[in-house]
Coordinates of N, CA and C in Angstrom, one line a residue:
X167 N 14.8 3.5 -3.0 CA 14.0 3.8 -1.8 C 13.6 2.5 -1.1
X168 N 13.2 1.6 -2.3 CA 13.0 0.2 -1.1 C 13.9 -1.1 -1.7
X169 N 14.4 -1.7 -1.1 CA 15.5 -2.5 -1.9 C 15.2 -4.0 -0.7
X170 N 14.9 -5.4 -1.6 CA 15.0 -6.4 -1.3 C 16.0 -7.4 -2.2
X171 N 16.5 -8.4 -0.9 CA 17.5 -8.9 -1.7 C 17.2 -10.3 -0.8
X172 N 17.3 -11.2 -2.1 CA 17.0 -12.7 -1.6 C 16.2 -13.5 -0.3
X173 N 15.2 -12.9 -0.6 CA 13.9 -12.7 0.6 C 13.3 -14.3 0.1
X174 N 13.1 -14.6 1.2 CA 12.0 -16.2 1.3 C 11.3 -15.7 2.9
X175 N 10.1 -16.5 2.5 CA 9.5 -16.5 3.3 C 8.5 -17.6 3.5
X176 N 8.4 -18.3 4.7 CA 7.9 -19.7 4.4 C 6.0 -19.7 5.1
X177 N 5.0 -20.1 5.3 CA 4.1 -20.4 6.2 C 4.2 -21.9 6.1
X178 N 5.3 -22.3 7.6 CA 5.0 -24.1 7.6 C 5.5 -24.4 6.1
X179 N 4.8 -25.4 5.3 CA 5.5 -26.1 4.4 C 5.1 -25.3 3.1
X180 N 4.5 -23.8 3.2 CA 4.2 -23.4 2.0 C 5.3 -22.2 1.8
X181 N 6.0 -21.8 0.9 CA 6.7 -20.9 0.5 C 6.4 -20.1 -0.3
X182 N 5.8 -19.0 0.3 CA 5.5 -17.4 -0.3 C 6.2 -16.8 -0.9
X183 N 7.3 -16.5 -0.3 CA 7.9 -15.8 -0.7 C 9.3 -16.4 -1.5
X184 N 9.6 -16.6 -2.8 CA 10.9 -17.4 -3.0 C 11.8 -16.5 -3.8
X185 N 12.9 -16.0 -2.7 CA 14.2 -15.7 -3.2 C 13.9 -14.1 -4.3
X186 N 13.0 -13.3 -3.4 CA 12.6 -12.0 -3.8 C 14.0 -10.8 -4.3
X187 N 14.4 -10.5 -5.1 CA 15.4 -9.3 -5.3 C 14.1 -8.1 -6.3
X188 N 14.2 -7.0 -5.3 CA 13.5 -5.7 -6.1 C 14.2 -4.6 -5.5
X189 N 14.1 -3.4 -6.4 CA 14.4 -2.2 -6.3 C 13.3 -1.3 -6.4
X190 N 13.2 -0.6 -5.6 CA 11.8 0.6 -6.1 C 12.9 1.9 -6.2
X191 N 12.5 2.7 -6.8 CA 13.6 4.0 -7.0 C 12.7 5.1 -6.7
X192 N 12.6 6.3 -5.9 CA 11.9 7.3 -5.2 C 11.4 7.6 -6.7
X193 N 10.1 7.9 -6.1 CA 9.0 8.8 -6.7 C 8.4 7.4 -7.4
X194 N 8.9 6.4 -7.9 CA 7.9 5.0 -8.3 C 6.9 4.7 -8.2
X195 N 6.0 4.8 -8.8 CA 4.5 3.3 -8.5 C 4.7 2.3 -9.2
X196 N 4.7 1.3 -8.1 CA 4.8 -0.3 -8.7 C 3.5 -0.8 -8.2
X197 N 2.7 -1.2 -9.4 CA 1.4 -2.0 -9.4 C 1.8 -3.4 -9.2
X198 N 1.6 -4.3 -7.9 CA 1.7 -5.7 -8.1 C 0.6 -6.2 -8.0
X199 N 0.6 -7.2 -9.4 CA -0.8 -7.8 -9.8 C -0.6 -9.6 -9.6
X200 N -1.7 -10.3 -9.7 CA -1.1 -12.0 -10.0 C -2.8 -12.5 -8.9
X201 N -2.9 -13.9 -9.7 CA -3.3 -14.5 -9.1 C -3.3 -14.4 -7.5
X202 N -5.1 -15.1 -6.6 CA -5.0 -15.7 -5.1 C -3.9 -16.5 -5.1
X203 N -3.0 -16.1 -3.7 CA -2.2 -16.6 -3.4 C -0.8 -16.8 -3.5
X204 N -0.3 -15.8 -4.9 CA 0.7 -15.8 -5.2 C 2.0 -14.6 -4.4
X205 N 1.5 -14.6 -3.7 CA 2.5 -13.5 -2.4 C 2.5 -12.7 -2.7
X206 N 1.0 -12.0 -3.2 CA 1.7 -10.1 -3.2 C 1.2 -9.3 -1.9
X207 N 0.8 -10.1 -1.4 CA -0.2 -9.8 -0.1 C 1.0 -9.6 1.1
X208 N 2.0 -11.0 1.3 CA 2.6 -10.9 2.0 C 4.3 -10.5 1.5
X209 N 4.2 -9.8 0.0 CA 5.2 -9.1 -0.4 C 4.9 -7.5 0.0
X210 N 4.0 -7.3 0.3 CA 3.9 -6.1 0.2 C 3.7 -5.7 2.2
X211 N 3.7 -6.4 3.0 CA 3.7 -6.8 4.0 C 4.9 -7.3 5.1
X212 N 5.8 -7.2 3.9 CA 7.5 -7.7 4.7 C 8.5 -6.8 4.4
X213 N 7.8 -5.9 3.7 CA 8.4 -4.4 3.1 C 8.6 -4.0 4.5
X214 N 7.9 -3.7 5.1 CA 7.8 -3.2 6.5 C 7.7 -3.6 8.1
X215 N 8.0 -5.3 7.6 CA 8.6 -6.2 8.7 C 6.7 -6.5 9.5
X216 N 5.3 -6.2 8.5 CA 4.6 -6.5 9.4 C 4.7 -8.4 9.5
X217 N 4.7 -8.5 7.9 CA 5.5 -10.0 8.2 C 7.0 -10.2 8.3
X218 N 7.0 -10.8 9.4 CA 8.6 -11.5 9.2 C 9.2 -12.4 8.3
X219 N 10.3 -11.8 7.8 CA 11.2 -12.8 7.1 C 11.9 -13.9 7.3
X220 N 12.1 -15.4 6.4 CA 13.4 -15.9 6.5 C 14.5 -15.5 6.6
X221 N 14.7 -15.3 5.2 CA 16.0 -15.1 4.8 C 15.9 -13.6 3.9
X222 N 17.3 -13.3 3.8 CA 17.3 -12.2 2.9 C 17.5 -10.7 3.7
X223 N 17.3 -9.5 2.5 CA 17.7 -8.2 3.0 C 16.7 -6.9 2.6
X224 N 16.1 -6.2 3.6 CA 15.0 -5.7 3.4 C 15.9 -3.9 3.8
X225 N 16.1 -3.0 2.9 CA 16.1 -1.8 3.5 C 15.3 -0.7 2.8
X226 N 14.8 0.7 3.8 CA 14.6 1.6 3.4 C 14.8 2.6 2.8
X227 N 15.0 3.3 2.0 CA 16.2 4.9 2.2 C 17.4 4.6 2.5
X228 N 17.9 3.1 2.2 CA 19.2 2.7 2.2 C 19.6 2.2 3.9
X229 N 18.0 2.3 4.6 CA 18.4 1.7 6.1 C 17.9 0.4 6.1
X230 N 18.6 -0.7 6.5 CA 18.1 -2.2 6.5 C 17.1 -2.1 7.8
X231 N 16.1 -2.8 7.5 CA 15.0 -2.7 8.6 C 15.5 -3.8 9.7
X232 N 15.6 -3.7 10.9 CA 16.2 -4.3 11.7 C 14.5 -5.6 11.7
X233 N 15.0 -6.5 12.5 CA 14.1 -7.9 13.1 C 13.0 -7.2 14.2
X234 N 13.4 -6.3 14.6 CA 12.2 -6.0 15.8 C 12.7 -4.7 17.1
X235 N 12.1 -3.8 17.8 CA 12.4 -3.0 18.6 C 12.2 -1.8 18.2
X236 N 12.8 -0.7 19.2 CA 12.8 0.7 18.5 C 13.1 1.2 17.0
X237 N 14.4 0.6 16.8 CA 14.6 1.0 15.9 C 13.7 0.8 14.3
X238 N 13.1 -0.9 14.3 CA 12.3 -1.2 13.7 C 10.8 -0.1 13.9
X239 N 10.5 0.4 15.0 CA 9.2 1.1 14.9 C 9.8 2.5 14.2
X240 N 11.0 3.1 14.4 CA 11.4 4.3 13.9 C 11.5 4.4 12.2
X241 N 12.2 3.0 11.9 CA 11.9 3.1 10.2 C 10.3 2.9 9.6
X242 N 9.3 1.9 10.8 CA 8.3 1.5 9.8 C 7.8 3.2 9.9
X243 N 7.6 3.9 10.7 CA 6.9 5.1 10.9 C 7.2 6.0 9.3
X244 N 8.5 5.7 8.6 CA 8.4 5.9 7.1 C 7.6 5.4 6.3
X245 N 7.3 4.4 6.8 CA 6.5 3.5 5.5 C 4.7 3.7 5.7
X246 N 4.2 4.0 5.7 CA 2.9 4.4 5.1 C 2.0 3.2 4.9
X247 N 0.9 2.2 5.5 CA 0.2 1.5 5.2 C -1.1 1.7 5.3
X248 N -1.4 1.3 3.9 CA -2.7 1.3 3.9 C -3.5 -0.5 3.2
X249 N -4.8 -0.8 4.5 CA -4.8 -2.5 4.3 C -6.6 -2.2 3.4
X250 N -6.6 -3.4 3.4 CA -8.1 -3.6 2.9 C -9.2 -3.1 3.8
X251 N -8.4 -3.6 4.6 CA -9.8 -2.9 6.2 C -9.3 -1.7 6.5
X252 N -10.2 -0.9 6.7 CA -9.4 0.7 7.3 C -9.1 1.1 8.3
X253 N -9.3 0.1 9.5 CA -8.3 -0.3 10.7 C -8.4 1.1 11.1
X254 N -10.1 2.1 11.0 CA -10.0 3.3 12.2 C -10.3 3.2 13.3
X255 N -9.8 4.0 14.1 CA -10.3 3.5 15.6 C -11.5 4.4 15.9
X256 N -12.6 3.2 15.9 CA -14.2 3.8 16.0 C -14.7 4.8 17.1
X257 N -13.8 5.3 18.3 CA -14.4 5.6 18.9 C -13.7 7.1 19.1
X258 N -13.2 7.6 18.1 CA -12.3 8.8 17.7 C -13.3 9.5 16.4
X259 N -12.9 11.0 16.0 CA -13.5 11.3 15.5 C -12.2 11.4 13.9
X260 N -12.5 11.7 12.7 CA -11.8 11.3 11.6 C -11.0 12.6 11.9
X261 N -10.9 13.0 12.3 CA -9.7 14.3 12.8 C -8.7 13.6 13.4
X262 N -9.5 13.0 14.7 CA -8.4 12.7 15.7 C -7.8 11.3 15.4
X263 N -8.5 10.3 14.7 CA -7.7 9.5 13.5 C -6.6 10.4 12.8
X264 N -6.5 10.9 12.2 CA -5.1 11.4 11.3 C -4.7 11.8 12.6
X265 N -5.0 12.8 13.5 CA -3.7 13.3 14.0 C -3.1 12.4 15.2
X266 N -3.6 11.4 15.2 CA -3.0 10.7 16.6 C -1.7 10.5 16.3
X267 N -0.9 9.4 15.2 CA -0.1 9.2 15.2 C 1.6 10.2 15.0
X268 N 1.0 11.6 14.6 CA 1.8 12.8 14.1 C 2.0 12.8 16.2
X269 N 0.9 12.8 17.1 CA 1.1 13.4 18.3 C 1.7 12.4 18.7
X270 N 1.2 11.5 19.3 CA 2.3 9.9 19.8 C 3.5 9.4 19.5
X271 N 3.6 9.7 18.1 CA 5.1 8.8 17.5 C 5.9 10.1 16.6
X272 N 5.6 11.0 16.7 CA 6.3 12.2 15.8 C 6.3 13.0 17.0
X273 N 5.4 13.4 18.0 CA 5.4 14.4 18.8 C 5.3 15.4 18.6
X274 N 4.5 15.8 17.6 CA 3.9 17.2 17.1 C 3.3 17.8 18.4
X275 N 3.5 19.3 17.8 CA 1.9 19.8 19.1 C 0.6 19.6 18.4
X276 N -0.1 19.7 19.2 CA -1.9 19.6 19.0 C -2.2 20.3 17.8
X277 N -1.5 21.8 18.2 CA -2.1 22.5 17.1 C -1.5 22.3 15.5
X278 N -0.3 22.1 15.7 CA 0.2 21.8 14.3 C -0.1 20.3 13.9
X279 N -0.5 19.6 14.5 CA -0.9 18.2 14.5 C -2.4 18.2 13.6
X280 N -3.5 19.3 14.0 CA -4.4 19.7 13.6 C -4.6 20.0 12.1
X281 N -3.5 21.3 12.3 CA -3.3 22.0 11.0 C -3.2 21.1 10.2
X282 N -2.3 20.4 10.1 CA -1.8 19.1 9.0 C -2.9 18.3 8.9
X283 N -3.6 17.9 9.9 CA -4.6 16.3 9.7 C -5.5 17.2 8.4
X284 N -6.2 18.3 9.0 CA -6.8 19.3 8.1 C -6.6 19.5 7.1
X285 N -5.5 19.8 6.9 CA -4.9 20.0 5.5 C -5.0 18.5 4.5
X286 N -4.6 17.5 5.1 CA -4.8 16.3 4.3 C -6.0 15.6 4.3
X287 N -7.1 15.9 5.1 CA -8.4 15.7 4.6 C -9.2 16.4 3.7
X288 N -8.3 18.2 3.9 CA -8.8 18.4 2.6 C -8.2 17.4 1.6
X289 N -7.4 17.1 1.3 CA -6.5 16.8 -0.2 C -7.3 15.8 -0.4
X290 N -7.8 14.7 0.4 CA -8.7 13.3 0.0 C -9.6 13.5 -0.1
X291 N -10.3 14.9 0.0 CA -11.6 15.3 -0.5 C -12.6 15.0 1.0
X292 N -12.4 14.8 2.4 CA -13.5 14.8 3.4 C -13.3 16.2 4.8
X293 N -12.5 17.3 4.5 CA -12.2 17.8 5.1 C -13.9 17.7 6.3
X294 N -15.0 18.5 5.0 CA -16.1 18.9 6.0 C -17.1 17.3 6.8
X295 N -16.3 16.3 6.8 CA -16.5 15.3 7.7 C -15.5 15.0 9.1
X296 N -14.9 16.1 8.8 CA -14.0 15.5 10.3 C -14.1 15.5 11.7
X297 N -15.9 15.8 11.8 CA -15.6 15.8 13.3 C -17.3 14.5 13.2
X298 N -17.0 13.8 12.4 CA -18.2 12.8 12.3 C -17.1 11.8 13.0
X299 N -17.6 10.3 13.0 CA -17.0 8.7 13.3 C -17.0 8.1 12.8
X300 N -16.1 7.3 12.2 CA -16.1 6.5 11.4 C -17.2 5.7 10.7
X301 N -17.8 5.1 11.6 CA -18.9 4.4 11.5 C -20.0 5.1 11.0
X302 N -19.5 7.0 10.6 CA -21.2 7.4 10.2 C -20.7 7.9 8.6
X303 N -19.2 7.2 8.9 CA -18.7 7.7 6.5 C -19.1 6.1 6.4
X304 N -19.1 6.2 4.3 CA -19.4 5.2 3.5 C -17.9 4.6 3.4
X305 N -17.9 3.4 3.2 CA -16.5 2.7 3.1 C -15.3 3.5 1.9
X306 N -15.6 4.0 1.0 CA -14.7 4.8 0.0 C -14.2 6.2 1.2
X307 N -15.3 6.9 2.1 CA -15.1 8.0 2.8 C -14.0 7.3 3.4
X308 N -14.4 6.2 4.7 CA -13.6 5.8 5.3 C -11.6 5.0 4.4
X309 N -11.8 4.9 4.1 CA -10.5 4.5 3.2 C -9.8 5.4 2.8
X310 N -10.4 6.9 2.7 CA -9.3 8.5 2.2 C -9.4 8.7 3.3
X311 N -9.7 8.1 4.4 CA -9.2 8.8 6.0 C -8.0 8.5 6.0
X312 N -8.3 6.9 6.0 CA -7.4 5.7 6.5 C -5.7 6.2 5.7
X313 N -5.9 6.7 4.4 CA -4.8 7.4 3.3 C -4.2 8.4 4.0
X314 N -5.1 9.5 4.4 CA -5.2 11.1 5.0 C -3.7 10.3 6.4
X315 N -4.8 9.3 7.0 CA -3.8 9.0 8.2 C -2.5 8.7 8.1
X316 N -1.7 7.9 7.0 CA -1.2 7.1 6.7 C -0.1 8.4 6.1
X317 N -0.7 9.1 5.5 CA 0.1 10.5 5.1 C 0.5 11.9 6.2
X318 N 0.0 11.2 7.0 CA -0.1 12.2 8.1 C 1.5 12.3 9.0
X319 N 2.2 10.6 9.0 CA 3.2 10.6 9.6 C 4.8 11.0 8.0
X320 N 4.2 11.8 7.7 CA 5.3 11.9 5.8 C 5.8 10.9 5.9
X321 N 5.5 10.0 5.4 CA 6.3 8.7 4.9 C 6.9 8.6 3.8
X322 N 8.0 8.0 3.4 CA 8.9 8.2 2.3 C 8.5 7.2 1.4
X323 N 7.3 6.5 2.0 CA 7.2 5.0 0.8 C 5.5 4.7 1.1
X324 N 4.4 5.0 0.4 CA 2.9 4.0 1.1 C 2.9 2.9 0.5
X325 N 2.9 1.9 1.1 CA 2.0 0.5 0.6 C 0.6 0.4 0.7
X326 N -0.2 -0.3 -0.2 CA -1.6 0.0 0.0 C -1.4 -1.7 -0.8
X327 N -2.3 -2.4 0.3 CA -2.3 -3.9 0.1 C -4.2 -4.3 0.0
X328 N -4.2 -4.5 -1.8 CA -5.8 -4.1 -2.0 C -6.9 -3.0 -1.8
X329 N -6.3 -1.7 -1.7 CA -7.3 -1.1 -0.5 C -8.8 -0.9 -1.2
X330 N -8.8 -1.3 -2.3 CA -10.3 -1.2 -2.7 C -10.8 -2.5 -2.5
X331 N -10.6 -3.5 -2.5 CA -11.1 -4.9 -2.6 C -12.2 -4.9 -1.3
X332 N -12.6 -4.6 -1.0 CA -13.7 -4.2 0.1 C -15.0 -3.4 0.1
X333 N -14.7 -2.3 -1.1 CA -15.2 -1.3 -1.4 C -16.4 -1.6 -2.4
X334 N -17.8 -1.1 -2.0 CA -18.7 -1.1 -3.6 C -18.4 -0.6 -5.0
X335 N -19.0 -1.0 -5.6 CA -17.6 -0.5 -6.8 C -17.7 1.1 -7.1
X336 N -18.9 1.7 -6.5 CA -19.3 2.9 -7.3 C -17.9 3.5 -5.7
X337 N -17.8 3.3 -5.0 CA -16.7 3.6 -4.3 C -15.3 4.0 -4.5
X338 N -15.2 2.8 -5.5 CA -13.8 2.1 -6.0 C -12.9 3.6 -6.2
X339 N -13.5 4.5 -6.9 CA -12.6 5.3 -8.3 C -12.3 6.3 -7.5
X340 N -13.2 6.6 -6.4 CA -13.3 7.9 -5.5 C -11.7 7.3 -4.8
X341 N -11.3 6.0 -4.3 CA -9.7 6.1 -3.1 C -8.9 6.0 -4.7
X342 N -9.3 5.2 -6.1 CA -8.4 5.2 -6.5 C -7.9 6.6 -7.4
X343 N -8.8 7.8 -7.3 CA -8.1 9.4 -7.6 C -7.5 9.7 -6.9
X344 N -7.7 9.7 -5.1 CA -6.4 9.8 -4.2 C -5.3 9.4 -4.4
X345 N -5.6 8.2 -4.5 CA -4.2 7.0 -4.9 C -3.4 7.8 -6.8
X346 N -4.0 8.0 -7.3 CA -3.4 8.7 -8.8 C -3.0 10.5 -8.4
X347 N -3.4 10.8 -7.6 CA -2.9 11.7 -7.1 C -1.8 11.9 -6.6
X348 N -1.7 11.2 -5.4 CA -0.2 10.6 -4.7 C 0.8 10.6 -5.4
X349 N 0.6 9.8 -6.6 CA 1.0 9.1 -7.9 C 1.7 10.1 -8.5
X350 N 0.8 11.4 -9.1 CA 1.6 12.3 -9.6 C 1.9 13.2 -8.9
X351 N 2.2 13.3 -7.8 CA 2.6 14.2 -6.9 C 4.3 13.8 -6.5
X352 N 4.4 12.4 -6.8 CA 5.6 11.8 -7.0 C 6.2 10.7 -5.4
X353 N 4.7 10.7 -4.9 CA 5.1 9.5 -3.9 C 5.5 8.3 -4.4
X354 N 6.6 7.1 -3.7 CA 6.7 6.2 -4.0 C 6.1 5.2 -3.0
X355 N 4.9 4.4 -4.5 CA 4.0 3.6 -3.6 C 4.4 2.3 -4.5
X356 N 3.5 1.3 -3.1 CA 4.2 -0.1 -3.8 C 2.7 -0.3 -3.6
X357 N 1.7 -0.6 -5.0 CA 0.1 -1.1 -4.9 C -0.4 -2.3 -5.0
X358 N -0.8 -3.5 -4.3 CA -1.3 -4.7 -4.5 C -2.9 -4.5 -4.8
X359 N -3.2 -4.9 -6.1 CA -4.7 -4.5 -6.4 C -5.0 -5.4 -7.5
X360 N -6.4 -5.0 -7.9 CA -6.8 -6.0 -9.4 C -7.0 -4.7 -10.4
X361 N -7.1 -4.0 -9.9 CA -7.6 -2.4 -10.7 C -7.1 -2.4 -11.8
X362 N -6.7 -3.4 -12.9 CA -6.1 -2.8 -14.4 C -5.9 -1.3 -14.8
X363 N -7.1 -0.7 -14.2 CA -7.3 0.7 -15.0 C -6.1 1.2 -14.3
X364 N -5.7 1.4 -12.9 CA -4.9 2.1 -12.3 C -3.8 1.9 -12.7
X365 N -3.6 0.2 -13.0 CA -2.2 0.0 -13.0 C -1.6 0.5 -14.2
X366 N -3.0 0.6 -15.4 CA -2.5 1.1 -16.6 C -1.9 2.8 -16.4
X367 N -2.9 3.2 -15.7 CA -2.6 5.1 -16.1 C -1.7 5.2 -14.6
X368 N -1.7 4.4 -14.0 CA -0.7 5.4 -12.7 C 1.1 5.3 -12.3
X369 N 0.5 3.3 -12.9 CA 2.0 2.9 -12.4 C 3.2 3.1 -13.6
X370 N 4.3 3.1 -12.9 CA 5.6 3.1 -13.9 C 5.9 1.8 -13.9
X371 N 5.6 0.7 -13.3 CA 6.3 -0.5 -13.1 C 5.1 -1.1 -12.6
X372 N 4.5 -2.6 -13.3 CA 4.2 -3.6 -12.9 C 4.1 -4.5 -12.8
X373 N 4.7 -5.1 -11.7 CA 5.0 -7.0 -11.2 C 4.2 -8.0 -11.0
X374 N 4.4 -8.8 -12.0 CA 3.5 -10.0 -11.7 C 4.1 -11.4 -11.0
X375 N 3.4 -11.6 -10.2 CA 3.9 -12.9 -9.2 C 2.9 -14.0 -9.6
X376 N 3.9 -14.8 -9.3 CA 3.1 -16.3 -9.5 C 3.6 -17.4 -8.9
X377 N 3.2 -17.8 -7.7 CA 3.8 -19.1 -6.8 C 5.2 -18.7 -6.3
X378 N 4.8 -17.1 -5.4 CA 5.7 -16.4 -4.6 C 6.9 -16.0 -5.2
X379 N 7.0 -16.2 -6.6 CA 8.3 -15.1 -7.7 C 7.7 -14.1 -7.8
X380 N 8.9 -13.2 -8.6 CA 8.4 -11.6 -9.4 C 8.7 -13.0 -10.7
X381 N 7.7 -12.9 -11.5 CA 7.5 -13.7 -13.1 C 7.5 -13.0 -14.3
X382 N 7.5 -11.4 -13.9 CA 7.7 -10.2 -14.8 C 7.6 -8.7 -13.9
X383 N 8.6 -8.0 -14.6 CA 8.9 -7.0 -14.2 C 8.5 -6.1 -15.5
X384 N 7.7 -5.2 -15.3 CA 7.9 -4.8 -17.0 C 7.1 -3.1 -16.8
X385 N 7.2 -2.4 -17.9 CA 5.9 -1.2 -18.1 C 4.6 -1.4 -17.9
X386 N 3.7 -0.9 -17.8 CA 2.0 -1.1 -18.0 C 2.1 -1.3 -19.4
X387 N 2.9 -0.7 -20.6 CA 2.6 -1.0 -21.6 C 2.6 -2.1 -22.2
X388 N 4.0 -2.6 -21.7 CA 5.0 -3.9 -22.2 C 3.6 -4.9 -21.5
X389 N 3.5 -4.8 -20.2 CA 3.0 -6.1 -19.9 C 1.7 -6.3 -20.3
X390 N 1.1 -5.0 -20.2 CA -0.5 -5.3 -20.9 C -0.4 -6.0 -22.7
X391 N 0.2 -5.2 -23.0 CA 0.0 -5.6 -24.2 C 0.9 -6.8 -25.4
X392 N 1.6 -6.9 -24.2 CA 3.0 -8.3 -25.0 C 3.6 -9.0 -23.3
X393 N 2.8 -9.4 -22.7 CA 3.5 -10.5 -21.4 C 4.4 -11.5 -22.0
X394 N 5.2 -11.7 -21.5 CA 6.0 -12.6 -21.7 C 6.1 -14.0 -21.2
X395 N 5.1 -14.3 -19.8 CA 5.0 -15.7 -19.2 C 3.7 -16.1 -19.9
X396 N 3.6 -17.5 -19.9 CA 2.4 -17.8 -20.1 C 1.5 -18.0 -18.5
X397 N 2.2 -17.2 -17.8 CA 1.2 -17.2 -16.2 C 0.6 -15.8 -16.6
X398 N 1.2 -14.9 -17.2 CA 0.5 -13.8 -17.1 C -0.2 -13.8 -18.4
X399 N -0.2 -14.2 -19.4 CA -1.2 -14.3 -20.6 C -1.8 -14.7 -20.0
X400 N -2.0 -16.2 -19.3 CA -3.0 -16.6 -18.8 C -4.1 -16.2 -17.8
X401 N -3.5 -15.4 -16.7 CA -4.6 -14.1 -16.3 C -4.6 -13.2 -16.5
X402 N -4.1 -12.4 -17.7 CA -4.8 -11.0 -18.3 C -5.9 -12.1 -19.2
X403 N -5.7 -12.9 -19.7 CA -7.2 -13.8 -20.4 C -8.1 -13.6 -19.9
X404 N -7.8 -14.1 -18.3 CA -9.2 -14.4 -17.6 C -9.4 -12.9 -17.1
X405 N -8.9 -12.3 -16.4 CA -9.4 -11.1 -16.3 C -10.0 -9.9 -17.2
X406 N -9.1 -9.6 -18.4 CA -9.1 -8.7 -19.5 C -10.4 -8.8 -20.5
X407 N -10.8 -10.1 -20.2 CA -12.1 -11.0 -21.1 C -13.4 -10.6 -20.9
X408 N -13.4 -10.4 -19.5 CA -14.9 -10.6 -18.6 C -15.4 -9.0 -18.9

């Protein structure tokens, strides 16, 4: 479902991204965990061409994502993002959030545009908030919109690049049941987070990066409990400790 091959990616003299090869296989959750700075941020971000690439081969569903244009907006419309900010537009109401993008870029009608946004606010648990504004949900509300919305265009892949890292913690667990949800429903998502818990019970595959590599590829099992680099002993230490 998502397939990179020999991906670099530079900012000026710093290189993020070095010489990336991954596979995700439909229905997947890949938990990418690692140290500030080690490019999961902008690995999970070139998936879908919001960052541009060097070098290398980025496809969807077996479609290579073109460098820019229509056709580039026609495949990202598969991919599903969700950021740390929830990027709703304040002056709509959480209905017309989900359904905008189904009416503009899918061309639904109104009414079935409706039916659906409905239907997927129930699933994240805010149906009876949808004709409130953003600004009057708690940040955890706002973040199952920002999901609801993101699922609204069926996308064949969500990325979710930290989406709790924002969140108060008593928030945290409420996006990450949506997110475990998804999960066994058999979406293939690619997650950048710190959330140990999730990556233990949700993911099938978790990558650890370190100075813009994948430094392990492994199970939640394998890696939690026998890492193999000493980059990742070294921060399940510091994390796993506290």
């Amino acid at each position: 479902m998502i397939f990179m091959s020999g991906v670099d990616k530079h900012f000026g003299d710093l290189h993020v991204l070095r010489d990336i090869n991954l596979e995700v296989d439909a229905g997947q959750v890949v938990v990418v965990l690692g140290p500030s700075g080690s490019g999961k941020s902008t690995l999970c971000r070139a998936i879908n061409r919001l960052e541009p690439i060097d070098n290398g081969t980025i496809a969807i569903d077996g479609e290579e994502l073109p460098a820019e244009g229509r056709a580039l907006a026609a495949l990202r419309a598969d991919v599903g993002m969700v950021f740390q900010s929830f990027n709703l537009f304040a002056h709509k109401t959480i209905l017309e959030n989900v359904m905008l993008a189904p009416l503009k870029v899918r061309k639904a009608s109104k009414a079935d545009a409706e039916k659906k946004a409905l239907a997927l606010l129930e699933r994240v648990g805010i149906a009876n908030q949808k004709d409130k504004y953003p600004a009057q949900l708690s940040g955890g509300q706002q973040q199952r919109v920002a999901i609801a919305r993101a699922l609204a265009m069926d996308p064949k892949v969500m990325l979710f690049d930290e989406p709790t890292s924002a969140l108060d913690p008593e928030m945290v667990n409420e996006v990450l049941e949506v997110m475990t949800g998804l999960a066994a429903d058999g979406m293939t998502m690619v997650v950048v987070t710190h959330e140990m818990g999730f990556a233990r019970r949700a993911a099938n595959r978790v990558l650890f990066m370190a100075d813009g590599e994948i430094v392990e590829d492994a199970t939640p099992d394998a890696f939690f409990s026998n890492p193999t680099s000493e980059r990742a002993k070294d921060f399940l230490g510091k994390i796993l400790t506290h």
